[in-house]
Short mmCIF file of N, CA and C in Angstrom, two decimals:
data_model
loop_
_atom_site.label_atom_id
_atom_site.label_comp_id
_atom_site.label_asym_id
_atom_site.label_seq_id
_atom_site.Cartn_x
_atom_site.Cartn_y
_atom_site.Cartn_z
N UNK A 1 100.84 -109.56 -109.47
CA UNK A 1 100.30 -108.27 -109.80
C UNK A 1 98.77 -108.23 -109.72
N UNK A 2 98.11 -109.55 -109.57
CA UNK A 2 96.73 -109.49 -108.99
C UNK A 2 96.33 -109.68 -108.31
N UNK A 3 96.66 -108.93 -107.41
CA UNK A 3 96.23 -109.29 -106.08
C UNK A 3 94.70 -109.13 -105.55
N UNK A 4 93.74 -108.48 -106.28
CA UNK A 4 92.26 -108.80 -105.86
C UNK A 4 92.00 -109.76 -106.59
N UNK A 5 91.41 -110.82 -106.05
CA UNK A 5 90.89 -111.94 -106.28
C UNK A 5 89.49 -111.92 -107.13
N UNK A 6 88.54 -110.82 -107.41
CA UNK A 6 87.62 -110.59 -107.71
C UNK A 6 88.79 -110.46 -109.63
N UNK A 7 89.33 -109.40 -109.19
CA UNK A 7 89.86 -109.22 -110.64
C UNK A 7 90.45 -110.06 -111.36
N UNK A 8 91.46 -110.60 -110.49
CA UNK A 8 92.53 -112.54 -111.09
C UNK A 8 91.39 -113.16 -111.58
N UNK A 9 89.95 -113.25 -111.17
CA UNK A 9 89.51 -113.91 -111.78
C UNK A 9 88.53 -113.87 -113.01
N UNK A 10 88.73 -112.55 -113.23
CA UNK A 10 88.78 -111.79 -114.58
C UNK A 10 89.96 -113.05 -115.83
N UNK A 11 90.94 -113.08 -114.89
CA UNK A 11 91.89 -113.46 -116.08
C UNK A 11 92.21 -115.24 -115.57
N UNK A 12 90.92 -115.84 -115.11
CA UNK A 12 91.36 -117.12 -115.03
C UNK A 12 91.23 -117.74 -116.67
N UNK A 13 91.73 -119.01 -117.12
CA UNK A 13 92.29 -119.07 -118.51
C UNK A 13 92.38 -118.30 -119.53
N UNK A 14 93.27 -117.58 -118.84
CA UNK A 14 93.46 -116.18 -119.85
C UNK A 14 94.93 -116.30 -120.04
N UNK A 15 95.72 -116.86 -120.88
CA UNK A 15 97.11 -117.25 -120.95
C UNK A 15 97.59 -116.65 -121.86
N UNK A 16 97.90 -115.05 -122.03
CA UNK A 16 97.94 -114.49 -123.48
C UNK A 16 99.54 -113.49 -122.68
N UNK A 17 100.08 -112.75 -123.99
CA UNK A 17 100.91 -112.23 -123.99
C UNK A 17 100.57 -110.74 -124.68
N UNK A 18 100.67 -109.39 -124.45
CA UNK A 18 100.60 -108.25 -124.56
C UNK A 18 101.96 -108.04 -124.85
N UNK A 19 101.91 -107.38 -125.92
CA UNK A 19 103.38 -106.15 -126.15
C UNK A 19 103.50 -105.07 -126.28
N UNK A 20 104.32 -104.06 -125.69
CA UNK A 20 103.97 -102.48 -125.85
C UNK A 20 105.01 -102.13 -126.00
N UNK A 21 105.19 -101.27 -127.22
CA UNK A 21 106.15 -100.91 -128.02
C UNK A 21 106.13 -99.28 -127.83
N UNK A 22 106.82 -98.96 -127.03
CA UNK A 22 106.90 -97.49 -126.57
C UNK A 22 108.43 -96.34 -127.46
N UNK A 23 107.68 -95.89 -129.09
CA UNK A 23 109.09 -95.89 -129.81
C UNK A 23 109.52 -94.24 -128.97
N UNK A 24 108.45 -93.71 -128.69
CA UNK A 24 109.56 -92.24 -127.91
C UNK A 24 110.29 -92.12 -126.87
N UNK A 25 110.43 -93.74 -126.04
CA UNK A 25 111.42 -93.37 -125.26
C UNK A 25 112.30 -94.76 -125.43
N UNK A 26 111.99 -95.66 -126.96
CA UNK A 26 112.73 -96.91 -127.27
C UNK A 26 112.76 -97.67 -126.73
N UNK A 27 111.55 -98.52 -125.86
CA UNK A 27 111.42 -99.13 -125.02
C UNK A 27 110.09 -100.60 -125.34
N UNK A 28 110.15 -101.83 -125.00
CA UNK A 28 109.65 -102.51 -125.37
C UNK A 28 109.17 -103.61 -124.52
N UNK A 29 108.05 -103.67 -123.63
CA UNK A 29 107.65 -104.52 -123.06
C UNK A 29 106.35 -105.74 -122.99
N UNK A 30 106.69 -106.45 -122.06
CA UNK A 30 105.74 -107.92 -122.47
C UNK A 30 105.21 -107.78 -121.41
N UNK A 31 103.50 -107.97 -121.22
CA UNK A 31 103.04 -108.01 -120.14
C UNK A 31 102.45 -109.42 -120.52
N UNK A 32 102.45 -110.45 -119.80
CA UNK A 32 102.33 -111.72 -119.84
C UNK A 32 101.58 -111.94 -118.21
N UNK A 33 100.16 -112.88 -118.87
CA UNK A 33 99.27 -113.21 -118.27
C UNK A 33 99.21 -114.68 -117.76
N UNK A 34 99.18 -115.45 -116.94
CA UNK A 34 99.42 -116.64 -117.46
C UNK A 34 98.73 -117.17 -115.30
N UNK A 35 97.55 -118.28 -115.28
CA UNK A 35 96.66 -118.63 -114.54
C UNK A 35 96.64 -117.48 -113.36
N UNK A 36 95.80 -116.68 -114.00
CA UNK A 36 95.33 -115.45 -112.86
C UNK A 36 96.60 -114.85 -112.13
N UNK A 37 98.05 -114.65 -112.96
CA UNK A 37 98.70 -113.49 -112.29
C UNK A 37 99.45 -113.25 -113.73
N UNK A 38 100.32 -111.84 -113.33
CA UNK A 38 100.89 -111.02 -114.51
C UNK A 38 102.15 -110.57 -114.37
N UNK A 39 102.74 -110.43 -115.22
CA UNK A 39 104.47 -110.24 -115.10
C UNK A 39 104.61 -109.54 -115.75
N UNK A 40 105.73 -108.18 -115.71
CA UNK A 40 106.25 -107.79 -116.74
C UNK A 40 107.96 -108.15 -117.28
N UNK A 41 108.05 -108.29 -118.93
CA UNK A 41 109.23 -108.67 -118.74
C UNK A 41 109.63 -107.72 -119.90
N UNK A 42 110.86 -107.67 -119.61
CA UNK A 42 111.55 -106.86 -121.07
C UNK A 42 111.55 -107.21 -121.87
N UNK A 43 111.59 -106.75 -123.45
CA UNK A 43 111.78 -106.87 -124.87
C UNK A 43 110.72 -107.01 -125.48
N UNK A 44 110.80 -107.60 -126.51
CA UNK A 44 110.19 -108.35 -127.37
C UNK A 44 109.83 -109.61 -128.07
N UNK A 45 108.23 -109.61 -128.00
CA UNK A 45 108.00 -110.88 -128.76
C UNK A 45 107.42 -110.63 -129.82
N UNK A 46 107.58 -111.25 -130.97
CA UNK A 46 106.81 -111.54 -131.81
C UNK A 46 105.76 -112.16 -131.99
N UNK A 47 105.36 -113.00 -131.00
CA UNK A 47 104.47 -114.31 -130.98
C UNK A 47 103.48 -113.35 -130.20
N UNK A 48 103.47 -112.24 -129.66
CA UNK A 48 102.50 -112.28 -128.62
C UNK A 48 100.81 -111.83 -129.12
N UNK A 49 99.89 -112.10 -128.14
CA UNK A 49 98.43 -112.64 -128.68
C UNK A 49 97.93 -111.26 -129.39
N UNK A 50 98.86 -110.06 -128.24
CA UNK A 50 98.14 -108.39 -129.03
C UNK A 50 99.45 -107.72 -128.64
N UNK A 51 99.72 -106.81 -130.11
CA UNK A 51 100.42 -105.37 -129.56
C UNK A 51 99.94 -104.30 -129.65
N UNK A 52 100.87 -103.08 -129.23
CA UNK A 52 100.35 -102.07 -128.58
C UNK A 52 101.34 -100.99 -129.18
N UNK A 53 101.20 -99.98 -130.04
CA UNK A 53 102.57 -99.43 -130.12
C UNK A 53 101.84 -97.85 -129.83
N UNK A 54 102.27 -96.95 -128.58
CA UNK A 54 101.60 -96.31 -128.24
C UNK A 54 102.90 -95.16 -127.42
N UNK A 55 103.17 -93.99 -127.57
CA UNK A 55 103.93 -93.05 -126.88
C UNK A 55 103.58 -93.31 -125.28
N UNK A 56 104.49 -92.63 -124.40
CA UNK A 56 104.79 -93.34 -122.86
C UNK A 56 103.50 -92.29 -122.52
N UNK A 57 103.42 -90.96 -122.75
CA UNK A 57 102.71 -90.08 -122.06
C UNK A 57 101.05 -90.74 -122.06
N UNK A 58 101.43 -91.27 -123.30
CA UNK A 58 99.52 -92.10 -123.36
C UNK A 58 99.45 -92.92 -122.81
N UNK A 59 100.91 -93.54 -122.86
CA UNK A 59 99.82 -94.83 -121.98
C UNK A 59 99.98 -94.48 -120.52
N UNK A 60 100.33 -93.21 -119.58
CA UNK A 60 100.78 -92.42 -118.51
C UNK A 60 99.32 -92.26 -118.65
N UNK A 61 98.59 -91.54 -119.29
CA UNK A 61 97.53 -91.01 -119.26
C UNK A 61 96.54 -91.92 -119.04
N UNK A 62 96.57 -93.38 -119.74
CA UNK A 62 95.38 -94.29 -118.94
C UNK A 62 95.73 -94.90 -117.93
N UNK A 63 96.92 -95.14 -117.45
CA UNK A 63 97.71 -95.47 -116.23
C UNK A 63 96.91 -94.56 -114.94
N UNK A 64 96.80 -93.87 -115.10
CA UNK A 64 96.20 -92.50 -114.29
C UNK A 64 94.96 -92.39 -114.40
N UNK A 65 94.33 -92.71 -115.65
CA UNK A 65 92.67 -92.51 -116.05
C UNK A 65 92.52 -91.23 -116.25
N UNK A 66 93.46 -90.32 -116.64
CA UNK A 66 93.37 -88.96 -117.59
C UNK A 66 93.01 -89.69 -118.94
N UNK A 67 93.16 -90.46 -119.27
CA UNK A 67 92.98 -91.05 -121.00
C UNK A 67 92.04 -91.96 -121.11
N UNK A 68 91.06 -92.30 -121.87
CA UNK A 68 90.16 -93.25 -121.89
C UNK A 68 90.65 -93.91 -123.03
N UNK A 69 90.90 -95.23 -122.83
CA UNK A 69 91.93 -95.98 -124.00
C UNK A 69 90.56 -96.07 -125.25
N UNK A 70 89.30 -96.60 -124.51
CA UNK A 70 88.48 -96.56 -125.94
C UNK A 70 88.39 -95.01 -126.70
N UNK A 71 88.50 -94.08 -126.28
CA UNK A 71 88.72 -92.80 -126.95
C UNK A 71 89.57 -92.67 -127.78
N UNK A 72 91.09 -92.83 -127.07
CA UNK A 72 91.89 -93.04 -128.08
C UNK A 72 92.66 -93.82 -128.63
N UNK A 73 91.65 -94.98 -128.73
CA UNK A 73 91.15 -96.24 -129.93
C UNK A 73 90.28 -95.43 -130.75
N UNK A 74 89.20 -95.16 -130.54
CA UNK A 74 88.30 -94.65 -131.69
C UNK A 74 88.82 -93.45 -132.42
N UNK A 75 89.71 -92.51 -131.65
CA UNK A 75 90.84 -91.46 -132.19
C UNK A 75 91.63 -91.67 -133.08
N UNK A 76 92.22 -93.00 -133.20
CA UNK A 76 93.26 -93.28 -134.09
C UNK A 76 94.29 -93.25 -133.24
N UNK A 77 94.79 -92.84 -132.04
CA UNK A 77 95.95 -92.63 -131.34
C UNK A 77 96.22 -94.18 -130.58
N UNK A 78 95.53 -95.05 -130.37
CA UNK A 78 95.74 -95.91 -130.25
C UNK A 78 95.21 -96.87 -131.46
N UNK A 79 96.90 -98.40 -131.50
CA UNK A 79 96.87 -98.49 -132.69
C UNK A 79 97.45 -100.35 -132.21
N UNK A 80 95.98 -101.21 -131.60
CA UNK A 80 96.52 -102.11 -130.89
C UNK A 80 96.36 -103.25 -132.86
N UNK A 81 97.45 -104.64 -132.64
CA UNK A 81 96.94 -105.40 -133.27
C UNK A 81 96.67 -106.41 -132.93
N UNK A 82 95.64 -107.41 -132.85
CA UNK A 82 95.29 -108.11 -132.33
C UNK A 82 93.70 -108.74 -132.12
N UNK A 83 93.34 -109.53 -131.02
CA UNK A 83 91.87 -109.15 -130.51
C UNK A 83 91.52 -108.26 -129.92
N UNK A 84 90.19 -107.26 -129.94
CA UNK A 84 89.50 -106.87 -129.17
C UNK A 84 89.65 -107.14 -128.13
N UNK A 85 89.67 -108.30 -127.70
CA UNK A 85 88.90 -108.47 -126.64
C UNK A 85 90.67 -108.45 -125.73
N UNK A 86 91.29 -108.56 -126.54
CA UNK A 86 92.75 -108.31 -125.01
C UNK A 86 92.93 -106.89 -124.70
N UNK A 87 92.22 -106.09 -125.63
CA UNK A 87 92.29 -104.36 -125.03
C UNK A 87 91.42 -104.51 -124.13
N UNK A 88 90.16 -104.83 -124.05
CA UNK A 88 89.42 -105.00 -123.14
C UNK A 88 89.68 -105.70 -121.71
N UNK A 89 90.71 -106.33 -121.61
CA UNK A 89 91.48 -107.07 -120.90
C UNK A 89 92.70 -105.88 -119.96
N UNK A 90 93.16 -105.43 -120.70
CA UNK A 90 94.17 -104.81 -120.74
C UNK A 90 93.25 -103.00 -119.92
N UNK A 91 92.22 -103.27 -120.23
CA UNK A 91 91.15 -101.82 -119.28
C UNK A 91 90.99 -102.44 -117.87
N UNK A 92 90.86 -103.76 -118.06
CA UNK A 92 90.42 -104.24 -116.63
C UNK A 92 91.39 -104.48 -115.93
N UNK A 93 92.56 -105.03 -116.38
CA UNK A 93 94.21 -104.62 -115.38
C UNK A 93 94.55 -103.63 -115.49
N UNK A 94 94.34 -102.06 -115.79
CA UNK A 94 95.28 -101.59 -115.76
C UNK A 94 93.88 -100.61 -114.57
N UNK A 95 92.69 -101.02 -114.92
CA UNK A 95 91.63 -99.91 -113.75
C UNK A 95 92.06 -100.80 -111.86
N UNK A 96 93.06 -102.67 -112.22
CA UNK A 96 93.47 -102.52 -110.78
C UNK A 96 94.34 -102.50 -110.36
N UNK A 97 95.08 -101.32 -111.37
CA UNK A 97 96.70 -101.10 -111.08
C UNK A 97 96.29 -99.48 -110.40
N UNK A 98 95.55 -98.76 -110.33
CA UNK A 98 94.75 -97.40 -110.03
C UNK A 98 94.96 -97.95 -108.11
#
């Protein structure tokens, strides 16, 4: 899923696990990082480094870049737990999924 090389290397030792917990359409996924490429897999972890529990249309909306995730982080509408710094992570894969 990273296929620019400029960006993979955004996430060289970056070995973390994302979870997004999507409850309006009951859906639960792992985006897992692991030596500069990314997977998505179904369900749930508990262990993982940050979650994300966020309605589909929002996260549609930064998928697209109608939504600025730090906006709605500072809004309250986004409601990650974790580090900082994997949302920040999580802006820079998803601006080279665009």
């Amino acid at each position: 899923m990273l296929e620019n090389p400029e960006i993979a290397d955004e996430f060289e030792s970056y070995n973390n696990t994302m979870q997004f917990v999507f409850p309006d359409i009951d859906l639960k996924l792992q985006l897992v990082f692991k030596d500069k490429t990314a997977k998505v897999i179904d369900g749930f972890n508990e262990n993982a480094e940050m979650s994300l529990e966020v309605n589909s249309d929002l996260f549609y909306g930064i998928y697209t870049g109608d939504e600025d995730p730090m906006e709605l982080f500072m809004d309250g509408k986004l409601k990650p737990k974790g580090n900082m710094a994997d949302l920040e992570k999580l802006e820079i894969f998803m601006d080279e999924m665009d």
